[in-house]
Amino acid sequence: LAKTTQPISMDSYEGQEVNITCSHNNIATNDYITWYQQFPSQGPRFIIQGYKTKVTNEVASLFIPADRKSSTLSLPRVSLSDTAVYYCLVGDNGTGGFKTIFGAGTRLFVKA
Amino acid sequence: DAGITQSPRHKVTETGTPVTLRCHQTENHRYMYWYRQDPGHGLRLIHYSYGVKDTDKGEVSDGYSVSRSKTEDFLLTLESATSSQTSVYFCAISGTPTGVAITGYRNGYTFGSGTRLTVV
């Protein structure tokens, strides 16, 4: 199972772009990279998923270099409501099983 | 999240008593998981299931057992609760409903809302 390394915490201000980088040196060929967001007293929820290059959806972008040993979650123009813990996970998307290990995540604090 | 419910949402129990937490899904997903979350530890996998009656241990399985007698239900049992098992427990599901990979299908976990368990 691929382990990931992320910064423990980050601070930002409203309206700024926030980039959170995750290291996953032993990512396997079949592994996808998925980011989750967790608010207090709630379960983590899916933000974005990718395999290589760049993926963008309505809330975030995910940048993955060619060697796939790291990935960067980009949150454009954050607001106070983006204050949460963000988890980076890697796992096999092929068969449906997504057994993986959560790290401690990155605690993002957005200030006014 | 719609499609996955945990019960109870909150429970206080005494040390040494058995406790069972229930996870119910309506998504027909093959894989189900139990995690616990404690301050400073993030989410840690307790047990998971890859089908009816098929389960395996995670990284913190001691003191816990699980059962899955039907696709939609995954039960977590603390045979004799201890104070160290005070935690928030999350159930999750993953996979395609048919268990077969579907190109472009967004895989990953869907989590329940959690059960806050306090052992006194």
JSON list of C-alpha atoms in Angstrom, two decimals, chain A residues 34-38 44-49 73 85-89 98 102, chain B residues 106-111:
[
{"chain": "A", "resi": 34, "resn": "THR", "atom": "CA", "xyz": [-7.54, 10.99, -4.78]},
{"chain": "A", "resi": 35, "resn": "TRP", "atom": "CA", "xyz": [-8.00, 13.96, -2.49]},
{"chain": "A", "resi": 36, "resn": "TYR", "atom": "CA", "xyz": [-10.57, 14.22, 0.26]},
{"chain": "A", "resi": 37, "resn": "GLN", "atom": "CA", "xyz": [-11.80, 17.06, 2.43]},
{"chain": "A", "resi": 38, "resn": "GLN", "atom": "CA", "xyz": [-12.98, 16.63, 5.99]},
{"chain": "A", "resi": 44, "resn": "PRO", "atom": "CA", "xyz": [-14.17, 12.81, 4.56]},
{"chain": "A", "resi": 45, "resn": "ARG", "atom": "CA", "xyz": [-15.69, 13.64, 1.21]},
{"chain": "A", "resi": 46, "resn": "PHE", "atom": "CA", "xyz": [-14.28, 13.28, -2.28]},
{"chain": "A", "resi": 47, "resn": "ILE", "atom": "CA", "xyz": [-12.78, 16.37, -3.93]},
{"chain": "A", "resi": 48, "resn": "ILE", "atom": "CA", "xyz": [-10.90, 15.22, -7.00]},
{"chain": "A", "resi": 49, "resn": "GLN", "atom": "CA", "xyz": [-9.19, 12.21, -8.52]},
{"chain": "A", "resi": 73, "resn": "LEU", "atom": "CA", "xyz": [-4.08, 19.96, -5.00]},
{"chain": "A", "resi": 85, "resn": "VAL", "atom": "CA", "xyz": [-8.37, 18.81, 6.75]},
{"chain": "A", "resi": 86, "resn": "TYR", "atom": "CA", "xyz": [-7.29, 17.59, 3.32]},
{"chain": "A", "resi": 87, "resn": "TYR", "atom": "CA", "xyz": [-6.15, 14.02, 2.71]},
{"chain": "A", "resi": 88, "resn": "CYS", "atom": "CA", "xyz": [-4.19, 12.67, -0.22]},
{"chain": "A", "resi": 89, "resn": "LEU", "atom": "CA", "xyz": [-4.62, 8.98, -0.95]},
{"chain": "A", "resi": 98, "resn": "PHE", "atom": "CA", "xyz": [-9.58, 0.97, -2.54]},
{"chain": "A", "resi": 102, "resn": "PHE", "atom": "CA", "xyz": [-4.82, 7.61, 5.43]},
{"chain": "B", "resi": 106, "resn": "ARG", "atom": "CA", "xyz": [-15.00, 7.80, -10.08]},
{"chain": "B", "resi": 107, "resn": "ASN", "atom": "CA", "xyz": [-13.76, 5.31, -7.56]},
{"chain": "B", "resi": 108, "resn": "GLY", "atom": "CA", "xyz": [-12.75, 5.94, -4.01]},
{"chain": "B", "resi": 109, "resn": "TYR", "atom": "CA", "xyz": [-14.42, 6.05, -0.65]},
{"chain": "B", "resi": 110, "resn": "THR", "atom": "CA", "xyz": [-17.83, 7.30, 0.35]},
{"chain": "B", "resi": 111, "resn": "PHE", "atom": "CA", "xyz": [-18.00, 7.80, 4.09]}
]
